[in-house]
Amino acid sequence: MTDRYDAVLVGAGIMGATLAALLHELDPAMRLLMLERLDGPALESSAAANNAGTGHAANCELNYTPQQADGSVATAKALAINAAFERSLEFWATLRERGELDTPAFLNSVPHISFVWGQGDVAFLRQRHQQLSALPAFAGMEWSSDPAELAEWMPLVMQGRGASEPVAATRLSRGTDVDFGSLTRLYLQDLQRSGALELRTGCEVNDLTRKSNGDWSVELAGGERVQTPFVFLGAGGGALPLLQRSGIPEAKAFAGFPVSGQWLVCGDNQLASRHLAKVYGKAKVGAPPMSVPHLDTRFINGERSLLFGPFAGFSTKFLKQGSLLDLPRSVRIGNLLPMLQVGAGN
């Protein structure tokens, strides 16, 4: 007999865990199945060591406020991103009040700082500060161009820096560092305790087939099938081949590209204790947003460390525990042209 679920979520990372938590809030009677290829949840991109852990609220990410022709900065995207993160904070606070989430286990207070140098970028940051600090969402944002004060905010960044070049920074002290791996596990533990979620680890999805009644038949390794009206592919780099097998027309032009970011990590307690901030710089003109350099305080499993990067990486794997053949296996007639266009333009 084929098992039937109200929703099947492929991948036990932060995306699938968050959706499962939201579905349970909307309808506690829903029967949820989560399928994970690895031996436990949050072992790929959601693992704390595999991402920067920034609570993205547009406090310090300068690419969210591009400069306009008249010298002002656009704030609409920053406001939208900030509002979205505030909703996450509200959701977590609600779960904590009900005793369903231990926020200190994954959420730490870390100031968010934007740092620039050179006259042009200092002028840009001042304009950004003037506009954002006037908005309630960014109230309390501090500004400084005083090297001595900046050395108090971020001593490691200012150490050894010459005094001849103009520098400036803004700081919002209520920024956060998020351990998405811990958050994922907390979500899933609560859902499993409630009986709403069945989590199968070491379980790979081989195929997806749309049935005539609109339901999906999900084929697992070993030949077992489960039926559901709703499938969510939250498998990170593993989602692309499943999208392609699903046959939905929207998947035809989707492709992966072998570009990644690599980081330097410092676990020296003495050095890490001298820096408490997520400091974001400004990308050079024409450079992609992921090239923005930043020095981040991280809290992983209660331990404080520093993260610096990103540096350009190249891999044909779509997952850290994937295969070097992931990229070549994903190439189809429908996505070859988009891939070539991306390659030519970057």
mmCIF file of C-alpha atoms in Angstrom:
data_model
loop_
_atom_site.group_PDB
_atom_site.id
_atom_site.type_symbol
_atom_site.label_atom_id
_atom_site.label_comp_id
_atom_site.label_asym_id
_atom_site.label_seq_id
_atom_site.Cartn_x
_atom_site.Cartn_y
_atom_site.Cartn_z
ATOM 1 C CA MET A 1 0.000 0.000 0.000
ATOM 2 C CA THR A 2 1.304 3.460 -0.920
ATOM 3 C CA ASP A 3 1.493 5.943 1.962
ATOM 4 C CA ARG A 4 -0.211 9.298 1.517
ATOM 5 C CA TYR A 5 0.820 12.588 3.138
ATOM 6 C CA ASP A 6 -0.607 16.092 3.054
ATOM 7 C CA ALA A 7 2.819 17.456 2.119
ATOM 8 C CA VAL A 8 6.209 15.962 1.293
ATOM 9 C CA LEU A 9 9.286 18.105 1.887
ATOM 10 C CA VAL A 10 12.525 17.019 0.248
ATOM 11 C CA GLY A 11 15.595 18.141 2.172
ATOM 12 C CA ALA A 12 15.933 18.649 5.937
ATOM 13 C CA GLY A 13 17.490 22.105 5.815
ATOM 14 C CA ILE A 14 16.304 25.484 7.039
ATOM 15 C CA MET A 15 13.959 26.031 4.072
ATOM 16 C CA GLY A 16 12.074 22.780 4.503
ATOM 17 C CA ALA A 17 12.046 23.033 8.299
ATOM 18 C CA THR A 18 10.663 26.581 8.202
ATOM 19 C CA LEU A 19 7.938 25.609 5.748
ATOM 20 C CA ALA A 20 7.035 22.579 7.860
ATOM 21 C CA ALA A 21 6.720 24.807 10.937
ATOM 22 C CA LEU A 22 4.496 27.258 9.052
ATOM 23 C CA LEU A 23 2.292 24.503 7.619
ATOM 24 C CA HIS A 24 1.848 23.082 11.105
ATOM 25 C CA GLU A 25 0.834 26.525 12.372
ATOM 26 C CA LEU A 26 -1.754 26.862 9.604
ATOM 27 C CA ASP A 27 -3.174 23.363 10.037
ATOM 28 C CA PRO A 28 -1.945 21.245 12.978
ATOM 29 C CA ALA A 29 -3.769 18.228 11.529
ATOM 30 C CA MET A 30 -1.565 18.118 8.414
ATOM 31 C CA ARG A 31 0.462 14.936 8.009
ATOM 32 C CA LEU A 32 3.977 15.944 6.922
ATOM 33 C CA LEU A 33 6.830 13.825 5.573
ATOM 34 C CA MET A 34 10.403 15.119 5.305
ATOM 35 C CA LEU A 35 12.990 13.186 3.314
ATOM 36 C CA GLU A 36 16.730 13.745 3.787
ATOM 37 C CA ARG A 37 19.502 12.080 1.779
ATOM 38 C CA LEU A 38 22.127 12.484 4.521
ATOM 39 C CA ASP A 39 22.214 10.966 8.002
ATOM 40 C CA GLY A 40 20.752 13.993 9.781
ATOM 41 C CA PRO A 41 19.176 17.410 9.269
ATOM 42 C CA ALA A 42 21.026 20.641 8.409
ATOM 43 C CA LEU A 43 24.272 19.028 7.264
ATOM 44 C CA GLU A 44 24.663 20.936 3.985
ATOM 45 C CA SER A 45 24.105 24.677 3.352
ATOM 46 C CA SER A 46 22.098 25.097 6.566
ATOM 47 C CA ALA A 47 24.975 23.933 8.772
ATOM 48 C CA ALA A 48 26.302 26.935 10.693
ATOM 49 C CA ALA A 49 29.810 26.457 9.329
ATOM 50 C CA ASN A 50 28.549 26.497 5.730
ATOM 51 C CA ASN A 51 27.000 29.985 5.674
ATOM 52 C CA ALA A 52 27.750 33.471 7.007
ATOM 53 C CA GLY A 53 24.917 33.334 9.546
ATOM 54 C CA THR A 54 23.905 36.956 9.079
ATOM 55 C CA GLY A 55 20.386 37.840 10.124
ATOM 56 C CA HIS A 56 19.817 39.694 6.844
ATOM 57 C CA ALA A 57 17.832 42.804 7.740
ATOM 58 C CA ALA A 58 19.493 45.242 5.274
ATOM 59 C CA ASN A 59 21.298 46.906 8.188
ATOM 60 C CA CYS A 60 24.756 46.619 6.647
ATOM 61 C CA GLU A 61 24.346 45.154 3.142
ATOM 62 C CA LEU A 62 25.023 48.123 0.868
ATOM 63 C CA ASN A 63 23.849 46.456 -2.347
ATOM 64 C CA TYR A 64 20.263 46.725 -1.064
ATOM 65 C CA THR A 65 20.453 50.542 -1.273
ATOM 66 C CA PRO A 66 21.866 51.397 -4.721
ATOM 67 C CA GLN A 67 22.801 54.992 -5.424
ATOM 68 C CA GLN A 68 20.555 56.904 -7.829
ATOM 69 C CA ALA A 69 21.538 59.392 -10.526
ATOM 70 C CA ASP A 70 20.599 62.337 -8.284
ATOM 71 C CA GLY A 71 22.886 61.134 -5.470
ATOM 72 C CA SER A 72 20.125 59.727 -3.262
ATOM 73 C CA VAL A 73 19.857 56.022 -2.442
ATOM 74 C CA ALA A 74 16.922 53.722 -3.167
ATOM 75 C CA THR A 75 15.477 52.392 0.090
ATOM 76 C CA ALA A 76 12.503 50.279 -1.046
ATOM 77 C CA LYS A 77 14.434 46.993 -1.233
ATOM 78 C CA ALA A 78 16.100 47.568 2.142
ATOM 79 C CA LEU A 79 12.728 48.241 3.755
ATOM 80 C CA ALA A 80 11.195 45.109 2.218
ATOM 81 C CA ILE A 81 14.091 42.907 3.370
ATOM 82 C CA ASN A 82 14.056 44.436 6.843
ATOM 83 C CA ALA A 83 10.307 43.837 7.153
ATOM 84 C CA ALA A 84 10.737 40.214 6.068
ATOM 85 C CA PHE A 85 13.389 39.584 8.722
ATOM 86 C CA GLU A 86 11.244 41.301 11.352
ATOM 87 C CA ARG A 87 8.500 38.790 10.533
ATOM 88 C CA SER A 88 10.992 35.993 11.182
ATOM 89 C CA LEU A 89 11.870 37.531 14.551
ATOM 90 C CA GLU A 90 8.172 37.819 15.408
ATOM 91 C CA PHE A 91 7.594 34.173 14.464
ATOM 92 C CA TRP A 92 10.515 32.989 16.581
ATOM 93 C CA ALA A 93 9.361 35.146 19.512
ATOM 94 C CA THR A 94 5.871 33.650 19.296
ATOM 95 C CA LEU A 95 7.230 30.098 19.318
ATOM 96 C CA ARG A 96 9.494 30.925 22.248
ATOM 97 C CA GLU A 97 6.599 32.378 24.272
ATOM 98 C CA ARG A 98 4.767 29.080 23.782
ATOM 99 C CA GLY A 99 7.830 27.108 24.876
ATOM 100 C CA GLU A 100 8.371 25.632 21.412
ATOM 101 C CA LEU A 101 11.698 27.281 20.545
ATOM 102 C CA ASP A 102 14.875 28.055 22.486
ATOM 103 C CA THR A 103 16.052 31.287 20.825
ATOM 104 C CA PRO A 104 19.355 31.632 22.756
ATOM 105 C CA ALA A 105 20.414 28.361 21.147
ATOM 106 C CA PHE A 106 20.502 29.869 17.655
ATOM 107 C CA LEU A 107 20.142 33.667 17.906
ATOM 108 C CA ASN A 108 22.879 35.994 19.178
ATOM 109 C CA SER A 109 23.071 39.778 19.294
ATOM 110 C CA VAL A 110 25.873 41.047 17.031
ATOM 111 C CA PRO A 111 26.117 44.655 15.751
ATOM 112 C CA HIS A 112 25.867 45.107 11.972
ATOM 113 C CA ILE A 113 28.377 47.582 10.497
ATOM 114 C CA SER A 114 28.796 49.028 6.993
ATOM 115 C CA PHE A 115 32.388 50.164 6.362
ATOM 116 C CA VAL A 116 33.725 52.137 3.376
ATOM 117 C CA TRP A 117 36.826 54.058 2.364
ATOM 118 C CA GLY A 118 37.541 56.732 -0.246
ATOM 119 C CA GLN A 119 35.736 60.057 -0.679
ATOM 120 C CA GLY A 120 33.087 58.785 -3.091
ATOM 121 C CA ASP A 121 32.018 55.837 -0.957
ATOM 122 C CA VAL A 122 32.118 57.900 2.250
ATOM 123 C CA ALA A 123 29.696 60.375 0.641
ATOM 124 C CA PHE A 124 27.473 57.473 -0.448
ATOM 125 C CA LEU A 125 27.405 55.991 3.051
ATOM 126 C CA ARG A 126 26.593 59.362 4.630
ATOM 127 C CA GLN A 127 23.638 59.760 2.269
ATOM 128 C CA ARG A 128 22.503 56.216 3.040
ATOM 129 C CA HIS A 129 22.699 56.892 6.764
ATOM 130 C CA GLN A 130 20.741 60.128 6.479
ATOM 131 C CA GLN A 131 17.907 58.423 4.614
ATOM 132 C CA LEU A 132 17.743 55.131 6.524
ATOM 133 C CA SER A 133 18.168 56.529 10.041
ATOM 134 C CA ALA A 134 15.098 58.709 9.443
ATOM 135 C CA LEU A 135 12.992 55.561 8.982
ATOM 136 C CA PRO A 136 11.556 53.701 12.014
ATOM 137 C CA ALA A 137 12.961 50.370 10.777
ATOM 138 C CA PHE A 138 16.518 51.716 11.001
ATOM 139 C CA ALA A 139 16.161 54.076 13.966
ATOM 140 C CA GLY A 140 19.279 54.115 16.102
ATOM 141 C CA MET A 141 21.695 53.607 13.198
ATOM 142 C CA GLU A 142 24.967 55.317 14.176
ATOM 143 C CA TRP A 143 27.412 57.124 11.882
ATOM 144 C CA SER A 144 31.109 57.833 12.360
ATOM 145 C CA SER A 145 34.059 58.968 10.271
ATOM 146 C CA ASP A 146 36.349 59.275 13.299
ATOM 147 C CA PRO A 147 39.130 56.658 13.067
ATOM 148 C CA ALA A 148 39.452 56.522 16.860
ATOM 149 C CA GLU A 149 35.755 55.763 17.311
ATOM 150 C CA LEU A 150 35.804 53.270 14.448
ATOM 151 C CA ALA A 151 38.712 51.508 16.169
ATOM 152 C CA GLU A 152 36.404 51.010 19.167
ATOM 153 C CA TRP A 153 33.644 49.602 16.948
ATOM 154 C CA MET A 154 35.905 47.246 14.973
ATOM 155 C CA PRO A 155 39.504 47.146 16.260
ATOM 156 C CA LEU A 156 40.687 44.369 13.952
ATOM 157 C CA VAL A 157 39.449 46.195 10.847
ATOM 158 C CA MET A 158 41.128 49.475 11.806
ATOM 159 C CA GLN A 159 44.386 47.991 13.087
ATOM 160 C CA GLY A 160 47.307 49.036 10.873
ATOM 161 C CA ARG A 161 45.140 51.212 8.613
ATOM 162 C CA GLY A 162 46.739 54.476 7.449
ATOM 163 C CA ALA A 163 45.240 57.808 8.510
ATOM 164 C CA SER A 164 45.483 59.489 5.093
ATOM 165 C CA GLU A 165 42.470 57.818 3.456
ATOM 166 C CA PRO A 166 38.962 58.924 4.480
ATOM 167 C CA VAL A 167 36.928 56.134 6.104
ATOM 168 C CA ALA A 168 33.414 55.907 7.531
ATOM 169 C CA ALA A 169 31.004 53.376 8.987
ATOM 170 C CA THR A 170 27.453 52.989 10.184
ATOM 171 C CA ARG A 171 26.452 50.663 13.008
ATOM 172 C CA LEU A 172 23.153 49.171 14.104
ATOM 173 C CA SER A 173 23.662 47.477 17.453
ATOM 174 C CA ARG A 174 20.555 45.293 17.323
ATOM 175 C CA GLY A 175 21.884 43.099 14.512
ATOM 176 C CA THR A 176 21.965 39.322 14.849
ATOM 177 C CA ASP A 177 24.028 36.236 14.126
ATOM 178 C CA VAL A 178 21.871 33.203 13.324
ATOM 179 C CA ASP A 179 22.880 29.555 13.645
ATOM 180 C CA PHE A 180 20.554 28.178 10.979
ATOM 181 C CA GLY A 181 21.653 24.619 11.680
ATOM 182 C CA SER A 182 20.523 24.829 15.309
ATOM 183 C CA LEU A 183 17.294 26.551 14.270
ATOM 184 C CA THR A 184 16.560 23.769 11.787
ATOM 185 C CA ARG A 185 17.026 21.075 14.420
ATOM 186 C CA LEU A 186 14.869 22.958 16.944
ATOM 187 C CA TYR A 187 12.036 23.293 14.424
ATOM 188 C CA LEU A 188 12.169 19.592 13.577
ATOM 189 C CA GLN A 189 12.420 18.404 17.185
ATOM 190 C CA ASP A 190 9.242 20.270 18.080
ATOM 191 C CA LEU A 191 7.385 19.033 14.996
ATOM 192 C CA GLN A 192 8.395 15.444 15.686
ATOM 193 C CA ARG A 193 7.324 15.728 19.329
ATOM 194 C CA SER A 194 3.913 16.948 18.190
ATOM 195 C CA GLY A 195 3.528 13.937 15.887
ATOM 196 C CA ALA A 196 2.919 16.185 12.872
ATOM 197 C CA LEU A 197 6.170 15.354 11.078
ATOM 198 C CA GLU A 198 7.807 12.117 10.042
ATOM 199 C CA LEU A 199 11.500 12.661 9.296
ATOM 200 C CA ARG A 200 13.346 10.021 7.294
ATOM 201 C CA THR A 201 17.112 10.422 7.063
ATOM 202 C CA GLY A 202 19.391 8.428 4.781
ATOM 203 C CA CYS A 203 16.481 8.483 2.346
ATOM 204 C CA GLU A 204 17.057 9.664 -1.230
ATOM 205 C CA VAL A 205 14.348 10.718 -3.681
ATOM 206 C CA ASN A 206 14.819 9.185 -7.120
ATOM 207 C CA ASP A 207 11.891 10.577 -9.098
ATOM 208 C CA LEU A 208 8.727 12.700 -9.095
ATOM 209 C CA THR A 209 5.705 11.914 -11.247
ATOM 210 C CA ARG A 210 2.558 14.032 -11.661
ATOM 211 C CA LYS A 211 -0.584 11.902 -11.690
ATOM 212 C CA SER A 212 -3.765 12.577 -13.653
ATOM 213 C CA ASN A 213 -5.595 13.762 -10.513
ATOM 214 C CA GLY A 214 -2.893 16.366 -9.822
ATOM 215 C CA ASP A 215 -1.215 14.451 -7.001
ATOM 216 C CA TRP A 216 2.492 13.678 -6.978
ATOM 217 C CA SER A 217 4.007 10.214 -6.737
ATOM 218 C CA VAL A 218 7.405 10.462 -5.048
ATOM 219 C CA GLU A 219 9.720 7.520 -5.699
ATOM 220 C CA LEU A 220 12.312 6.758 -3.032
ATOM 221 C CA ALA A 221 15.512 4.780 -3.330
ATOM 222 C CA GLY A 222 14.527 1.136 -3.055
ATOM 223 C CA GLY A 223 11.341 1.588 -5.058
ATOM 224 C CA GLU A 224 8.934 2.764 -2.331
ATOM 225 C CA ARG A 225 6.445 5.432 -3.414
ATOM 226 C CA VAL A 226 4.515 8.015 -1.412
ATOM 227 C CA GLN A 227 1.591 10.118 -2.633
ATOM 228 C CA THR A 228 0.937 13.775 -1.879
ATOM 229 C CA PRO A 229 -0.850 16.794 -3.345
ATOM 230 C CA PHE A 230 2.089 19.061 -2.426
ATOM 231 C CA VAL A 231 5.862 18.648 -2.829
ATOM 232 C CA PHE A 232 8.461 21.160 -1.684
ATOM 233 C CA LEU A 233 12.009 20.768 -2.977
ATOM 234 C CA GLY A 234 14.216 22.324 -0.315
ATOM 235 C CA ALA A 235 17.232 20.225 -1.171
ATOM 236 C CA GLY A 236 19.631 23.043 -2.055
ATOM 237 C CA GLY A 237 21.872 21.933 -4.900
ATOM 238 C CA GLY A 238 20.036 18.616 -4.944
ATOM 239 C CA ALA A 239 16.795 20.306 -5.998
ATOM 240 C CA LEU A 240 17.802 20.909 -9.635
ATOM 241 C CA PRO A 241 17.885 17.279 -10.822
ATOM 242 C CA LEU A 242 14.559 16.652 -9.081
ATOM 243 C CA LEU A 243 13.045 19.722 -10.733
ATOM 244 C CA GLN A 244 14.221 18.403 -14.082
ATOM 245 C CA ARG A 245 12.706 14.982 -13.429
ATOM 246 C CA SER A 246 9.399 16.509 -12.334
ATOM 247 C CA GLY A 247 8.600 17.572 -15.882
ATOM 248 C CA ILE A 248 7.125 20.939 -14.915
ATOM 249 C CA PRO A 249 7.683 23.483 -17.709
ATOM 250 C CA GLU A 250 9.144 26.095 -15.329
ATOM 251 C CA ALA A 251 12.174 23.859 -14.748
ATOM 252 C CA LYS A 252 13.310 23.710 -18.380
ATOM 253 C CA ALA A 253 15.640 26.737 -18.316
ATOM 254 C CA PHE A 254 16.904 26.265 -14.763
ATOM 255 C CA ALA A 255 20.606 25.506 -14.352
ATOM 256 C CA GLY A 256 23.396 25.565 -11.821
ATOM 257 C CA PHE A 257 26.713 27.335 -12.279
ATOM 258 C CA PRO A 258 30.064 26.282 -10.758
ATOM 259 C CA VAL A 259 30.690 29.503 -8.801
ATOM 260 C CA SER A 260 30.945 29.526 -5.030
ATOM 261 C CA GLY A 261 32.368 31.491 -2.135
ATOM 262 C CA GLN A 262 35.142 30.340 0.176
ATOM 263 C CA TRP A 263 35.983 31.689 3.623
ATOM 264 C CA LEU A 264 38.849 32.016 6.042
ATOM 265 C CA VAL A 265 37.785 30.880 9.520
ATOM 266 C CA CYS A 266 39.568 31.759 12.754
ATOM 267 C CA GLY A 267 38.732 29.849 15.917
ATOM 268 C CA ASP A 268 41.416 31.473 18.075
ATOM 269 C CA ASN A 269 39.532 32.623 21.184
ATOM 270 C CA GLN A 270 41.913 35.474 21.952
ATOM 271 C CA LEU A 271 41.573 36.959 18.465
ATOM 272 C CA ALA A 272 37.836 36.293 18.137
ATOM 273 C CA SER A 273 37.185 38.061 21.454
ATOM 274 C CA ARG A 274 38.584 41.302 19.986
ATOM 275 C CA HIS A 275 35.862 41.609 17.347
ATOM 276 C CA LEU A 276 32.106 41.673 17.937
ATOM 277 C CA ALA A 277 30.389 42.727 14.717
ATOM 278 C CA LYS A 278 29.441 41.775 11.203
ATOM 279 C CA VAL A 279 31.348 44.305 9.087
ATOM 280 C CA TYR A 280 30.303 44.566 5.438
ATOM 281 C CA GLY A 281 32.200 46.526 2.799
ATOM 282 C CA LYS A 282 31.058 47.828 -0.583
ATOM 283 C CA ALA A 283 31.442 45.893 -3.819
ATOM 284 C CA LYS A 284 33.479 47.485 -6.576
ATOM 285 C CA VAL A 285 31.547 48.923 -9.520
ATOM 286 C CA GLY A 286 30.421 46.095 -11.792
ATOM 287 C CA ALA A 287 31.273 43.359 -9.273
ATOM 288 C CA PRO A 288 28.544 40.937 -8.106
ATOM 289 C CA PRO A 289 27.054 41.393 -4.601
ATOM 290 C CA MET A 290 28.628 38.143 -3.389
ATOM 291 C CA SER A 291 32.052 39.756 -3.847
ATOM 292 C CA VAL A 292 31.425 42.155 -0.931
ATOM 293 C CA PRO A 293 34.157 41.547 1.672
ATOM 294 C CA HIS A 294 33.046 41.107 5.264
ATOM 295 C CA LEU A 295 34.506 40.160 8.639
ATOM 296 C CA ASP A 296 31.906 38.397 10.757
ATOM 297 C CA THR A 297 31.598 37.300 14.348
ATOM 298 C CA ARG A 298 30.047 33.825 14.434
ATOM 299 C CA PHE A 299 28.585 31.814 17.281
ATOM 300 C CA ILE A 300 28.537 28.107 16.433
ATOM 301 C CA ASN A 301 27.584 25.561 19.087
ATOM 302 C CA GLY A 302 28.257 28.224 21.694
ATOM 303 C CA GLU A 303 31.788 28.887 20.414
ATOM 304 C CA ARG A 304 32.812 32.316 19.104
ATOM 305 C CA SER A 305 34.840 32.548 15.894
ATOM 306 C CA LEU A 306 35.631 34.887 12.992
ATOM 307 C CA LEU A 307 34.745 34.508 9.338
ATOM 308 C CA PHE A 308 36.426 36.514 6.556
ATOM 309 C CA GLY A 309 35.633 36.457 2.863
ATOM 310 C CA PRO A 310 34.244 35.550 0.453
ATOM 311 C CA PHE A 311 36.913 34.445 -1.975
ATOM 312 C CA ALA A 312 35.906 33.102 -5.373
ATOM 313 C CA GLY A 313 35.536 29.340 -5.533
ATOM 314 C CA PHE A 314 34.931 26.914 -8.390
ATOM 315 C CA SER A 315 33.364 23.484 -8.174
ATOM 316 C CA THR A 316 31.167 21.347 -10.382
ATOM 317 C CA LYS A 317 29.531 19.956 -7.220
ATOM 318 C CA PHE A 318 26.099 21.335 -6.362
ATOM 319 C CA LEU A 319 26.384 20.061 -2.773
ATOM 320 C CA LYS A 320 29.340 19.861 -0.403
ATOM 321 C CA GLN A 321 28.643 16.134 -0.181
ATOM 322 C CA GLY A 322 27.752 15.931 -3.852
ATOM 323 C CA SER A 323 29.478 14.658 -6.988
ATOM 324 C CA LEU A 324 31.863 16.376 -9.393
ATOM 325 C CA LEU A 325 29.470 15.168 -12.087
ATOM 326 C CA ASP A 326 26.565 17.263 -10.720
ATOM 327 C CA LEU A 327 27.101 20.062 -13.245
ATOM 328 C CA PRO A 328 27.615 17.991 -16.409
ATOM 329 C CA ARG A 329 24.679 15.745 -15.504
ATOM 330 C CA SER A 330 22.418 18.792 -15.183
ATOM 331 C CA VAL A 331 23.009 20.169 -18.680
ATOM 332 C CA ARG A 332 19.972 19.961 -20.962
ATOM 333 C CA ILE A 333 19.067 21.496 -24.305
ATOM 334 C CA GLY A 334 16.679 23.836 -22.508
ATOM 335 C CA ASN A 335 19.229 25.238 -20.041
ATOM 336 C CA LEU A 336 22.386 25.254 -22.167
ATOM 337 C CA LEU A 337 21.776 28.712 -23.662
ATOM 338 C CA PRO A 338 21.056 30.395 -20.283
ATOM 339 C CA MET A 339 24.251 28.857 -18.891
ATOM 340 C CA LEU A 340 26.311 30.151 -21.819
ATOM 341 C CA GLN A 341 24.766 33.606 -21.413
ATOM 342 C CA VAL A 342 25.655 33.681 -17.714
ATOM 343 C CA GLY A 343 29.181 32.541 -18.477
ATOM 344 C CA ALA A 344 29.657 35.175 -21.177
ATOM 345 C CA GLY A 345 28.355 37.968 -18.964
ATOM 346 C CA ASN A 346 30.392 37.072 -15.893
#
